[in-house]
Amino acid sequence: MLTKLYIKNFTIIDTLDIDFSSGFSVITGETGAGKSIIIGAIGLLLGQRADSKVIKDGTEKCIIEAHFDLSKYSMKSYFDDNNIDYEDSDCIIRRELSTNGKSRSFINDTPAPLSVLKSIGEKLIDVHSQHQNLLLQHDDFQLEVVDIIAGDSKDLDEYSDIYTKYKDAKKEVQRIKESIQNKKENKDFLRFQFEELNKANLVEGEQEQLEQTSSTMNHAEEIKNSLFNTDTSLSDEGNGIIQKLRYSAAQLHNIEDVYPEVKELAQRIDDSYIELKDIADEISTRCVNIDFDPKELDEITSKLDTIYSLQQKHHCTTVKELIDLRESINQQLQDIENGDDILLDIQNKANMLEQKCIEKAKYLSAERRKSSKIIEKDVLKRLQTLGLPKVRFEIEFQHCDLCNNGNDKVSFMFSANPGTQLQQVSQVASGGEIARLMLSLKAMISGAVKLPTIIFDEIDTGVSGSIAEKMARIMQEMANNDRQVISITHLPQIAAMGTTHYKVYKEQTSTGTKSNMKKLSADERIKEIAQMLSGSTLTKAALQNAKELLNQI
C-alpha cells in the first residue's frame, strides 16, 4: 500500500510530504484546490509522459516520490525479473524532472528505465478517473474484464504465442507466393542468364592466367630475341661468360697449391659457374619453347572478351563473382521448380497452427462464458444495491475471426428500467449508471487482481444521497480485503465513510498561490463535511448533519 507521498516543485505545489493510512481513505477539497494535480503527480510515477511545464516556476527540478509497504503482497518476482532490489516494507519509487527536459526514474534508489517504472507502477497503483468510464465503450476492455474473472491469463498467453506463430506463417505463405510468381515471370530471363554464364565455362583464377599468356604471345618475338641474345652472351663457345668463368677458375686452381689464398676465390668462381650454367640451360630451354600460335592467341582473346563482356554486363570485377552469380541464378531456377513443394510445406504449417488456434480459442471461449455468468450475477447484485432494483445486465458473445485474444467479441448489455430492451451499455447507460457499473466491476476485479492501492478519482460523478453512501460501502468492502482504497470525492456521504480523511486546499503566500494537503483531525473533519453539505457558511444544522454522517461509519 501507499504509505507516503512526497512532491516538490510540481505546478503550484511547493512541498508536499504526507503519510497515508491503510484501509479506506478519502480526499476532499474545493474545485481547483489541487486534487487533480496530486493525481497528475502520481501518474508520472506510473510512467506517464512528462512535460517540463509542470515544474514550478522559478525552480530547476521537481521531484515526486512514493513509498509503499508490499509486505502483504507477493511481488518479489516483478522486481527480480527487472533486476531491481526488493524491499517489501519500504519500496521507494521516485521520478525527477528538470527544466532542460531530462527525466530520471528510480526504484529503491536504482536507476530504472521509464518502461520498467511503468510496468512495476501498474502493479502498485490503479488510478480510476472519470475518463476511464469511457473504457466501457471498448470491446477490448469488456473482454479483458471477462478474462480477469476467468483467470485464464496462462491460457491466453499460450494462445497468443500460437497465434503469433500462425500470423508469421501466413505472412511467409504470402511472401513465398509473391516470390514464386515474380520468379516465374522472370524464369525465361533467368534461364538465359544462367545458360550464358554456364556456356562460358568459367574457372576461378583463369582470367589472370589467360591475361598473362596473351601478353606473352603478343610479345613472343621480342621475348625470343632477348632470350637468344642472353643465351649467346652466356654460352657462346668462344666469348661466352660461362667459358670465361671456367677459364678463370682453372687459372686459380693451377696456383692454389703454391698460393693457397686463392683457393676460396677459385671455389666461389666454381659456384658462380655452376649457377650461371644452370641459368643458361633454362634460358636456352625457354628460348626453344617460345612460339607464336595465332590460333591459340585467337582462342585466348575470345575467352577474355567473353569474360570482360560478362563482367561489364553483370557489374562484376572477378571471375569468382560471375561464378557466384551463376550459382545464385541456378538456385533461383531450382527454387522455381521446387517452389510449389516449399509453398505446400509452409501452407501445411500455417494450417496446423490455425487449427491449434481454433482449438485454444474454443477453450478460452468456454471459460469466458462460464465466468460471464459469475460476472452477471455479481454485477447485478451490486447494481441493485446501488439503487437500480430493476436493472438487467448480460454479457453477449459473438463469434469473430481469430485475432490476438481469441475469436470472441464481448458486449456488455444493459437496461436500467423494466420493459426496455437490452442494449450496449455505452448507448443507454447514464453517467451515474456508468459510474455505478464501473465501481461494481472494479470491486469484482479487485478481488481477482491483488492490487495494493486503488485510487478512485471522483468516480461518484452523477450520483448523490443514499447511492453515494452505498458506493462508499463498496469501497469500504474493497479496503477490508488487504487493499488500500483512496477516493477523491465531492460528496459528503462518501467523505464521511472514510477511515482517514485528507483535505487539499490552496493558500495565498507572498510568493503566490500554493496547493497543499493535510490529514484532518476529528473536529476538522466535521467542519469539512459540514461545508460540503452547506457551502462556505457553516450552520448548526450542517454541523449536526456532518456528525450524524460520521456516526454511520
C-alpha positions as a printed NumPy array, in Angstrom:
array([[  0.   ,   0.   ,   0.   ],
       [  0.992,   3.644,  -0.416],
       [  2.49 ,   4.826,   2.88 ],
       [  3.972,   8.186,   1.932],
       [  3.863,  10.71 ,  -0.899],
       [  6.467,  13.441,  -1.34 ],
       [  6.063,  16.121,  -4.022],
       [  8.378,  19.096,  -4.536],
       [  8.139,  21.94 ,  -7.074],
       [  5.262,  20.406,  -9.05 ],
       [  2.958,  23.036, -10.659],
       [  1.592,  25.024,  -7.677],
       [  2.803,  22.557,  -5.053],
       [  5.842,  23.873,  -3.249],
       [  6.464,  20.938,  -0.916],
       [  4.014,  18.186,  -0.012],
       [  5.022,  15.441,   2.403],
       [  2.116,  13.343,   3.606],
       [  1.658,   9.897,   5.13 ],
       [ -1.176,   7.599,   4.105],
       [ -3.026,   5.01 ,   6.149],
       [ -4.312,   1.569,   5.256],
       [ -7.998,   0.862,   4.655],
       [-10.408,   3.322,   3.087],
       [ -9.256,   6.949,   2.87 ],
       [-10.955,   9.961,   1.32 ],
       [ -9.565,  13.162,  -0.163],
       [-11.726,  16.253,  -0.434],
       [-11.216,  19.879,  -1.386],
       [-12.781,  22.672,  -3.351],
       [-12.739,  22.609,  -7.124],
       [ -9.343,  23.86 ,  -8.296],
       [ -7.677,  23.258,  -4.951],
       [ -5.192,  20.841,  -6.498],
       [ -6.694,  17.342,  -6.244],
       [ -6.083,  16.716,  -9.941],
       [ -2.508,  17.965,  -9.533],
       [ -1.824,  15.231,  -6.997],
       [ -3.311,  12.634,  -9.357],
       [ -1.109,  14.036, -12.119],
       [  1.963,  13.642,  -9.926],
       [  1.057,  10.035,  -9.165],
       [  0.527,   9.497, -12.878],
       [  4.14 ,  10.499, -13.527],
       [  5.218,   7.845, -11.024],
       [  3.253,   5.35 , -13.108],
       [  5.297,   6.225, -16.199],
       [  3.086,   8.806, -17.871],
       [  4.719,  11.201, -20.32 ],
       [  6.445,  14.141, -18.647],
       [  6.373,  17.811, -19.64 ],
       [  8.82 ,  20.29 , -18.165],
       [  5.946,  22.798, -17.943],
       [  4.766,  21.033, -14.768],
       [  7.903,  22.2  , -12.94 ],
       [  7.077,  25.041, -10.555],
       [  8.017,  28.469, -11.904],
       [ 11.363,  29.681, -10.682],
       [ 12.726,  26.215,  -9.877],
       [ 15.054,  23.894, -11.805],
       [ 13.699,  20.484, -10.889],
       [ 10.644,  18.753,  -9.49 ],
       [ 10.674,  15.521,  -7.501],
       [  7.861,  13.038,  -6.939],
       [  8.489,  10.151,  -4.572],
       [  6.207,   7.471,  -3.186],
       [  6.829,   4.841,  -0.507],
       [  4.991,   1.508,  -0.483],
       [  4.584,  -1.3  ,   2.029],
       [  4.386,  -4.521,  -0.007],
       [  4.797,  -7.   ,   2.844],
       [  1.289,  -8.428,   2.31 ],
       [  1.674,  -8.882,  -1.441],
       [  3.707, -11.397,  -3.427],
       [  5.519,  -9.015,  -5.741],
       [  9.166, -10.001,  -5.45 ],
       [  9.157, -11.72 ,  -8.848],
       [  8.341,  -8.443, -10.637],
       [ 11.432,  -6.846,  -9.137],
       [ 13.64 ,  -9.888,  -9.751],
       [ 12.583, -10.005, -13.4  ],
       [ 13.825,  -6.421, -13.817],
       [ 16.971,  -6.781, -11.663],
       [ 15.656,  -4.301,  -9.087],
       [ 16.395,  -4.648,  -5.362],
       [ 13.262,  -5.645,  -3.484],
       [ 12.302,  -4.005,  -0.182],
       [  8.932,  -5.298,   0.955],
       [  8.481,  -2.939,   3.913],
       [  9.615,   0.246,   2.159],
       [  9.633,   0.221,  -1.636],
       [ 10.547,   3.671,  -2.968],
       [  9.653,   4.945,  -6.434],
       [ 10.982,   8.349,  -7.459],
       [ 10.866,  10.462, -10.579],
       [ 12.749,  13.669, -11.236],
       [ 12.048,  16.199, -13.996],
       [ 14.431,  19.006, -14.97 ],
       [ 13.753,  22.188, -16.889],
       [ 16.183,  21.011, -19.589],
       [ 13.673,  18.276, -20.437],
       [ 15.555,  15.418, -18.807],
       [ 13.635,  12.84 , -16.793],
       [ 15.126,  10.308, -14.39 ],
       [ 13.418,   7.379, -12.687],
       [ 14.497,   5.358,  -9.674],
       [ 13.17 ,   2.264,  -7.915],
       [ 14.721,   1.685,  -4.492],
       [ 17.445,   4.181,  -5.469],
       [ 18.334,   2.125,  -8.541],
       [ 18.045,   3.996, -11.879],
       [ 15.28 ,   2.407, -13.92 ],
       [ 14.007,   2.917, -17.497],
       [ 10.602,   4.518, -17.783],
       [  9.212,   1.282, -19.225],
       [ 10.229,  -0.597, -16.06 ],
       [  8.812,   2.173, -13.87 ],
       [  5.52 ,   1.888, -15.729],
       [  5.482,  -1.916, -15.562],
       [  6.082,  -2.061, -11.816],
       [  3.961,   1.032, -11.113],
       [  0.953,  -0.656, -12.705],
       [  1.35 ,  -3.453, -10.155],
       [  1.302,  -0.971,  -7.254],
       [ -1.446,   1.548,  -8.003],
       [ -4.595,   1.569, -10.09 ],
       [ -5.929,   5.072, -10.661],
       [ -9.535,   5.108, -11.813],
       [-10.608,   8.519, -13.046],
       [-13.797,   9.727, -14.703],
       [-12.422,   9.322, -18.212],
       [-11.839,   5.622, -17.546],
       [-15.614,   5.187, -17.594],
       [-15.215,   5.606, -21.339],
       [-13.479,   2.233, -21.367],
       [-16.934,   0.68 , -21.276],
       [-17.257,   1.744, -24.9  ],
       [-14.387,  -0.515, -25.93 ],
       [-14.874,  -4.208, -26.653],
       [-11.286,  -4.968, -25.651],
       [-11.873,  -3.641, -22.121],
       [-15.061,  -5.657, -21.728],
       [-13.277,  -8.81 , -22.878],
       [-10.376,  -8.031, -20.52 ],
       [-12.814,  -7.905, -17.581],
       [-14.159, -11.335, -18.541],
       [-10.622, -12.737, -18.851],
       [ -9.609, -11.375, -15.447],
       [-12.527, -13.075, -13.744],
       [-11.972, -16.239, -15.793],
       [ -8.356, -16.319, -14.573],
       [ -7.267, -17.502, -17.997],
       [ -4.068, -15.439, -18.335],
       [ -1.882, -18.534, -18.764],
       [ -4.14 , -19.981, -21.464],
       [ -4.381, -16.572, -23.107],
       [ -0.571, -16.283, -23.198],
       [ -0.327, -19.752, -24.752],
       [ -2.941, -18.826, -27.344],
       [ -1.175, -15.528, -28.09 ],
       [  2.098, -17.359, -28.67 ],
       [  0.481, -19.808, -31.107],
       [ -1.429, -17.006, -32.824],
       [  1.787, -15.017, -33.356],
       [  3.404, -18.058, -34.984],
       [  0.273, -18.554, -37.102],
       [  0.349, -14.935, -38.307],
       [  4.064, -15.249, -39.118],
       [  3.388, -18.447, -41.082],
       [  0.593, -16.732, -43.036],
       [  2.937, -13.86 , -43.884],
       [  5.549, -16.391, -45.013],
       [  2.968, -18.118, -47.235],
       [  2.129, -14.799, -48.866],
       [  5.806, -13.905, -49.255],
       [  6.594, -17.241, -50.919],
       [  3.571, -16.917, -53.226],
       [  4.686, -13.478, -54.363],
       [  8.283, -14.654, -54.697],
       [  7.294, -17.665, -56.814],
       [  5.088, -15.502, -59.01 ],
       [  7.823, -12.927, -59.541],
       [ 10.399, -15.612, -60.281],
       [  8.091, -17.396, -62.709],
       [  7.61 , -14.136, -64.569],
       [ 11.415, -13.83 , -64.815],
       [ 12.069, -17.532, -65.453],
       [ 12.975, -17.168, -69.152],
       [ 15.307, -14.275, -68.424],
       [ 16.959, -16.159, -65.556],
       [ 17.351, -19.243, -67.774],
       [ 19.011, -17.127, -70.494],
       [ 21.406, -15.57 , -67.951],
       [ 22.327, -18.954, -66.498],
       [ 22.962, -20.564, -69.894],
       [ 25.081, -17.609, -70.965],
       [ 27.218, -17.854, -67.819],
       [ 27.318, -21.65 , -67.899],
       [ 28.391, -21.691, -71.576],
       [ 31.387, -19.533, -70.696],
       [ 32.887, -22.496, -68.731],
       [ 34.293, -20.136, -66.132],
       [ 37.116, -21.337, -63.877],
       [ 38.183, -19.373, -60.848],
       [ 41.635, -17.766, -61.372],
       [ 41.717, -18.357, -65.15 ],
       [ 41.381, -14.675, -66.064],
       [ 44.786, -13.772, -64.648],
       [ 46.416, -16.792, -66.328],
       [ 44.835, -16.017, -69.71 ],
       [ 45.824, -12.368, -69.482],
       [ 49.449, -13.363, -68.786],
       [ 49.531, -15.896, -71.645],
       [ 48.022, -13.335, -74.027],
       [ 50.625, -10.768, -73.068],
       [ 53.426, -13.304, -73.578],
       [ 52.201, -14.378, -77.016],
       [ 51.734, -10.797, -78.181],
       [ 55.408, -10.125, -77.335],
       [ 56.751, -13.526, -78.419],
       [ 59.303, -12.211, -80.957],
       [ 60.653,  -9.635, -78.535],
       [ 60.906, -12.214, -75.763],
       [ 62.59 , -14.759, -78.018],
       [ 65.225, -12.256, -79.223],
       [ 66.051, -11.243, -75.662],
       [ 66.361, -14.865, -74.553],
       [ 68.569, -15.74 , -77.58 ],
       [ 70.902, -12.798, -77.011],
       [ 71.167, -13.634, -73.315],
       [ 71.852, -17.272, -74.095],
       [ 74.568, -16.25 , -76.564],
       [ 76.299, -13.915, -74.108],
       [ 76.347, -16.659, -71.505],
       [ 77.096, -19.786, -73.57 ],
       [ 78.999, -18.638, -76.723],
       [ 81.838, -21.104, -77.336],
       [ 84.45 , -18.516, -77.897],
       [ 83.37 , -15.449, -75.998],
       [ 80.676, -16.53 , -73.575],
       [ 80.662, -15.603, -69.911],
       [ 80.475, -19.204, -68.818],
       [ 83.571, -20.188, -70.797],
       [ 85.47 , -17.248, -69.355],
       [ 84.445, -18.19 , -65.808],
       [ 85.598, -21.756, -66.426],
       [ 88.945, -20.497, -67.738],
       [ 89.328, -18.106, -64.769],
       [ 88.598, -20.867, -62.276],
       [ 91.139, -23.162, -63.935],
       [ 93.828, -20.45 , -63.695],
       [ 93.302, -20.041, -59.965],
       [ 93.211, -23.795, -59.353],
       [ 96.636, -24.058, -61.062],
       [ 98.235, -21.84 , -58.422],
       [ 96.292, -22.789, -55.325],
       [ 98.987, -25.201, -54.161],
       [101.627, -22.511, -54.237],
       [ 99.29 , -19.661, -53.411],
       [ 96.581, -21.045, -51.041],
       [ 94.98 , -17.634, -50.587],
       [ 93.18 , -18.038, -53.962],
       [ 91.653, -21.416, -53.141],
       [ 88.497, -19.83 , -51.695],
       [ 88.236, -17.424, -54.603],
       [ 88.54 , -20.313, -57.045],
       [ 85.723, -22.113, -55.237],
       [ 83.476, -19.051, -55.41 ],
       [ 84.092, -18.828, -59.173],
       [ 83.221, -22.543, -59.432],
       [ 79.935, -21.866, -57.615],
       [ 79.176, -18.939, -59.905],
       [ 79.955, -21.084, -62.92 ],
       [ 77.515, -23.763, -61.786],
       [ 74.736, -21.215, -61.101],
       [ 75.241, -19.4  , -64.435],
       [ 75.409, -22.717, -66.299],
       [ 72.028, -23.671, -64.778],
       [ 70.571, -20.27 , -65.715],
       [ 71.922, -20.582, -69.24 ],
       [ 70.374, -24.033, -69.664],
       [ 66.937, -22.757, -68.515],
       [ 67.14 , -19.723, -70.806],
       [ 68.069, -22.   , -73.707],
       [ 65.069, -24.212, -72.969],
       [ 62.699, -21.226, -72.745],
       [ 64.093, -19.865, -75.997],
       [ 63.226, -23.108, -77.757],
       [ 59.713, -23.24 , -76.154],
       [ 58.702, -19.696, -77.028],
       [ 56.442, -19.994, -80.005],
       [ 53.725, -17.856, -81.538],
       [ 50.484, -19.725, -82.336],
       [ 47.951, -17.307, -83.931],
       [ 45.099, -19.806, -83.482],
       [ 45.783, -20.213, -79.732],
       [ 46.041, -16.437, -79.318],
       [ 42.669, -16.003, -81.021],
       [ 41.115, -18.523, -78.628],
       [ 42.599, -16.777, -75.597],
       [ 41.495, -13.362, -76.848],
       [ 37.978, -14.68 , -77.479],
       [ 37.744, -16.176, -73.97 ],
       [ 38.96 , -12.946, -72.392],
       [ 36.464, -10.918, -74.457],
       [ 33.69 , -13.189, -73.137],
       [ 34.847, -12.702, -69.551],
       [ 35.147,  -8.912, -69.938],
       [ 31.695,  -8.708, -71.552],
       [ 30.058, -10.755, -68.752],
       [ 31.793,  -8.705, -66.056],
       [ 30.552,  -5.461, -67.584],
       [ 27.047,  -6.806, -68.117],
       [ 26.65 ,  -8.101, -64.56 ],
       [ 28.715,  -5.395, -62.822],
       [ 31.31 ,  -7.886, -61.573],
       [ 35.071,  -7.437, -61.24 ],
       [ 36.267, -11.046, -60.936],
       [ 35.508, -14.434, -62.413],
       [ 34.628, -15.68 , -58.915],
       [ 31.819, -13.102, -58.714],
       [ 30.494, -14.35 , -62.067],
       [ 30.636, -17.955, -60.828],
       [ 28.776, -16.97 , -57.628],
       [ 26.156, -15.187, -59.738],
       [ 25.763, -18.26 , -61.938],
       [ 25.178, -20.439, -58.872],
       [ 22.716, -17.92 , -57.434],
       [ 20.694, -17.85 , -60.653],
       [ 20.78 , -21.637, -60.767],
       [ 19.427, -21.77 , -57.193],
       [ 16.614, -19.382, -58.156],
       [ 15.716, -21.646, -61.061],
       [ 15.68 , -24.646, -58.712],
       [ 13.507, -22.69 , -56.254],
       [ 11.051, -22.034, -59.077],
       [ 10.978, -25.747, -59.871],
       [ 10.58 , -26.643, -56.169],
       [  8.506, -23.601, -55.212],
       [  5.176, -25.373, -55.117],
       [  6.564, -28.005, -52.727],
       [  8.037, -25.334, -50.454],
       [  4.761, -23.41 , -50.521],
       [  2.815, -26.56 , -49.677],
       [  5.036, -27.236, -46.654],
       [  4.633, -23.759, -45.165],
       [  0.909, -23.762, -46.003],
       [  0.52 , -27.029, -44.089],
       [  2.371, -25.472, -41.159],
       [  0.071, -22.441, -41.228],
       [ -2.993, -24.695, -41.371],
       [ -1.726, -26.722, -38.405],
       [ -1.136, -23.553, -36.357],
       [ -4.556, -22.214, -37.358],
       [ -6.174, -25.409, -36.105],
       [ -4.307, -25.106, -32.809],
       [ -5.519, -21.502, -32.516],
       [ -9.1  , -22.572, -33.171],
       [ -8.897, -25.292, -30.519],
       [ -7.311, -22.963, -27.947],
       [ -9.758, -20.181, -28.775],
       [-12.634, -22.628, -28.323],
       [-11.347, -23.486, -24.857],
       [-10.921, -19.798, -23.98 ],
       [-14.435, -19.09 , -25.174],
       [-15.862, -21.836, -22.958],
       [-14.019, -20.479, -19.905],
       [-15.158, -16.948, -20.683],
       [-18.782, -17.998, -20.965],
       [-18.544, -19.705, -17.582],
       [-17.047, -16.611, -15.96 ],
       [-19.597, -14.348, -17.674],
       [-22.357, -15.936, -15.597],
       [-20.416, -15.158, -12.425],
       [-19.878, -11.559, -13.586],
       [-23.543, -11.089, -14.475],
       [-24.672, -12.374, -11.071],
       [-22.11 , -10.296,  -9.129],
       [-22.708,  -7.078, -11.09 ],
       [-26.488,  -7.381, -10.854],
       [-26.271,  -7.818,  -7.098],
       [-24.063,  -4.743,  -6.703],
       [-26.102,  -2.588,  -9.071],
       [-29.315,  -3.465,  -7.243],
       [-27.618,  -2.465,  -4.006],
       [-26.614,   0.8  ,  -5.694],
       [-30.201,   1.842,  -6.378],
       [-31.   ,   0.042,  -9.621],
       [-33.524,  -2.602,  -8.439],
       [-34.89 ,  -3.411, -11.922],
       [-31.558,  -3.398, -13.71 ],
       [-30.685,  -6.089, -16.222],
       [-27.127,  -6.861, -17.194],
       [-25.961,  -9.558, -19.564],
       [-22.758, -10.358, -21.385],
       [-23.337, -11.118, -25.039],
       [-20.856, -13.211, -27.038],
       [-20.345, -13.069, -30.784],
       [-18.018, -15.279, -32.802],
       [-15.415, -13.379, -34.82 ],
       [-12.326, -14.129, -36.866],
       [ -9.223, -15.208, -35.   ],
       [ -7.354, -12.277, -33.503],
       [ -4.715, -11.729, -30.825],
       [ -7.082, -12.642, -27.961],
       [ -9.149, -15.43 , -29.483],
       [-12.314, -15.353, -31.557],
       [-14.799, -13.813, -29.107],
       [-16.376, -10.381, -29.302],
       [-17.938,  -9.408, -25.977],
       [-20.609,  -6.788, -25.402],
       [-21.971,  -5.628, -22.037],
       [-25.732,  -5.333, -22.489],
       [-27.621,  -3.069, -20.082],
       [-31.116,  -1.959, -19.203],
       [-31.917,   0.121, -16.104],
       [-35.704,   0.027, -16.437],
       [-38.226,  -2.771, -16.898],
       [-39.755,  -3.037, -20.345],
       [-36.752,  -1.546, -22.124],
       [-34.68 ,  -3.636, -24.468],
       [-31.153,  -4.656, -23.552],
       [-28.631,  -2.544, -25.451],
       [-24.9  ,  -1.968, -25.307],
       [-24.083,  -0.179, -22.077],
       [-22.323,   2.716, -23.803],
       [-25.508,   3.506, -25.751],
       [-28.117,   3.528, -22.992],
       [-26.493,   3.989, -19.56 ],
       [-26.447,   7.454, -17.998],
       [-23.337,   8.941, -16.407],
       [-24.441,   7.913, -12.933],
       [-25.326,   4.412, -14.084],
       [-21.952,   4.002, -15.781],
       [-20.208,   5.207, -12.607],
       [-22.066,   2.59 , -10.568],
       [-21.363,  -0.133, -13.136],
       [-17.648,   0.7  , -13.244],
       [-17.426,   0.673,  -9.456],
       [-19.137,  -2.729,  -9.413],
       [-16.683,  -4.058, -11.982],
       [-13.69 ,  -2.582, -10.135],
       [-14.85 ,  -4.133,  -6.874],
       [-15.181,  -7.507,  -8.547],
       [-11.844,  -7.22 , -10.393],
       [-10.04 ,  -6.136,  -7.245],
       [-10.869,  -9.48 ,  -5.713],
       [ -9.171, -11.279,  -8.605],
       [ -6.191,  -8.941,  -9.065],
       [ -4.3  ,  -8.176,  -5.861],
       [ -3.502,  -4.512,  -6.422],
       [ -2.073,  -2.895,  -3.255],
       [ -3.645,   0.533,  -3.864],
       [ -6.708,   1.684,  -5.794],
       [ -7.441,   5.385,  -6.225],
       [-10.913,   6.497,  -7.322],
       [-10.792,   9.977,  -8.772],
       [-14.358,  11.35 ,  -8.468],
       [-15.934,   8.091,  -9.616],
       [-19.083,   9.306,  -7.854],
       [-19.922,  11.82 , -10.59 ],
       [-23.623,  11.672, -11.396],
       [-24.779,  10.149,  -8.116],
       [-25.793,  11.531,  -4.759],
       [-27.593,  10.808,  -1.493],
       [-28.086,   7.222,  -0.406],
       [-26.497,   5.878,  -3.617],
       [-23.277,   7.696,  -2.772],
       [-23.321,   6.103,   0.665],
       [-23.764,   2.655,  -0.882],
       [-20.892,   3.31 ,  -3.282],
       [-18.773,   4.235,  -0.284],
       [-19.678,   0.97 ,   1.426],
       [-18.494,  -0.963,  -1.631],
       [-15.196,   0.92 ,  -1.451],
       [-15.037,   0.097,   2.246],
       [-15.585,  -3.547,   1.406],
       [-12.726,  -3.439,  -1.081],
       [-10.444,  -1.821,   1.514],
       [-11.216,  -4.505,   4.082],
       [ -9.632,  -7.145,   1.843],
       [ -5.946,  -6.26 ,   2.415],
       [ -6.245,  -3.399,  -0.004],
       [ -5.831,   0.339,   0.291],
       [ -8.627,   2.354,  -1.297],
       [ -8.395,   6.123,  -1.696],
       [-11.384,   8.062,  -3.001],
       [-11.175,  11.633,  -4.221],
       [-14.741,  12.797,  -3.787],
       [-17.006,  15.826,  -3.735],
       [-19.822,  14.005,  -1.93 ],
       [-20.157,  14.288,   1.873],
       [-21.8  ,  10.849,   2.073],
       [-18.633,   9.229,   0.709],
       [-16.273,  11.527,   2.606],
       [-17.918,  10.525,   5.894],
       [-17.319,   6.82 ,   5.248],
       [-13.534,   7.055,   5.03 ],
       [-11.402,   5.773,   7.883],
       [ -8.917,   8.589,   7.209],
       [ -9.769,  11.985,   5.742],
       [ -7.378,  14.286,   3.841],
       [ -8.055,  17.76 ,   2.535],
       [ -6.447,  19.516,  -0.404],
       [ -6.505,  23.291,  -0.14 ],
       [ -4.977,  26.435,  -1.615],
       [ -3.288,  29.219,   0.303],
       [ -2.067,  32.61 ,  -0.778],
       [  1.527,  33.459,   0.146],
       [  3.933,  36.247,  -0.654],
       [  5.338,  34.139,  -3.486],
       [  1.965,  33.23 ,  -4.984],
       [ -0.742,  30.578,  -4.773],
       [  0.263,  27.226,  -3.312],
       [ -1.586,  23.949,  -3.085],
       [ -1.239,  21.787,  -0.003],
       [ -2.751,  18.736,   1.648],
       [ -3.257,  17.688,   5.239],
       [ -4.76 ,  14.936,   7.319],
       [ -7.853,  16.163,   9.148],
       [ -8.461,  15.765,  12.846],
       [-11.894,  14.681,  14.114],
       [-13.078,  18.285,  14.591],
       [-11.625,  19.427,  11.272],
       [-13.359,  16.559,   9.599],
       [-16.753,  17.558,  10.97 ],
       [-16.279,  21.098,   9.649],
       [-15.086,  19.887,   6.24 ],
       [-18.106,  17.598,   5.762],
       [-20.432,  20.328,   7.029],
       [-19.03 ,  22.715,   4.418],
       [-19.554,  20.071,   1.754],
       [-23.175,  19.915,   2.88 ],
       [-23.952,  23.606,   3.233],
       [-21.241,  25.565,   1.442],
       [-18.851,  28.149,   2.854],
       [-21.315,  29.274,   5.548],
       [-21.349,  26.747,   8.364],
       [-24.704,  26.199,  10.039],
       [-25.572,  24.274,  13.158],
       [-27.765,  22.021,  11.044],
       [-24.85 ,  21.268,   8.683],
       [-22.551,  20.518,  11.606],
       [-25.146,  18.242,  13.18 ],
       [-25.735,  16.522,   9.858],
       [-21.977,  16.018,   9.443],
       [-21.76 ,  14.412,  12.883],
       [-24.63 ,  12.1  ,  12.035],
       [-22.947,  11.067,   8.774],
       [-19.701,  10.32 ,  10.607],
       [-21.544,   8.26 ,  13.218],
       [-22.718,   5.92 ,  10.448],
       [-19.193,   4.568,   9.998]])
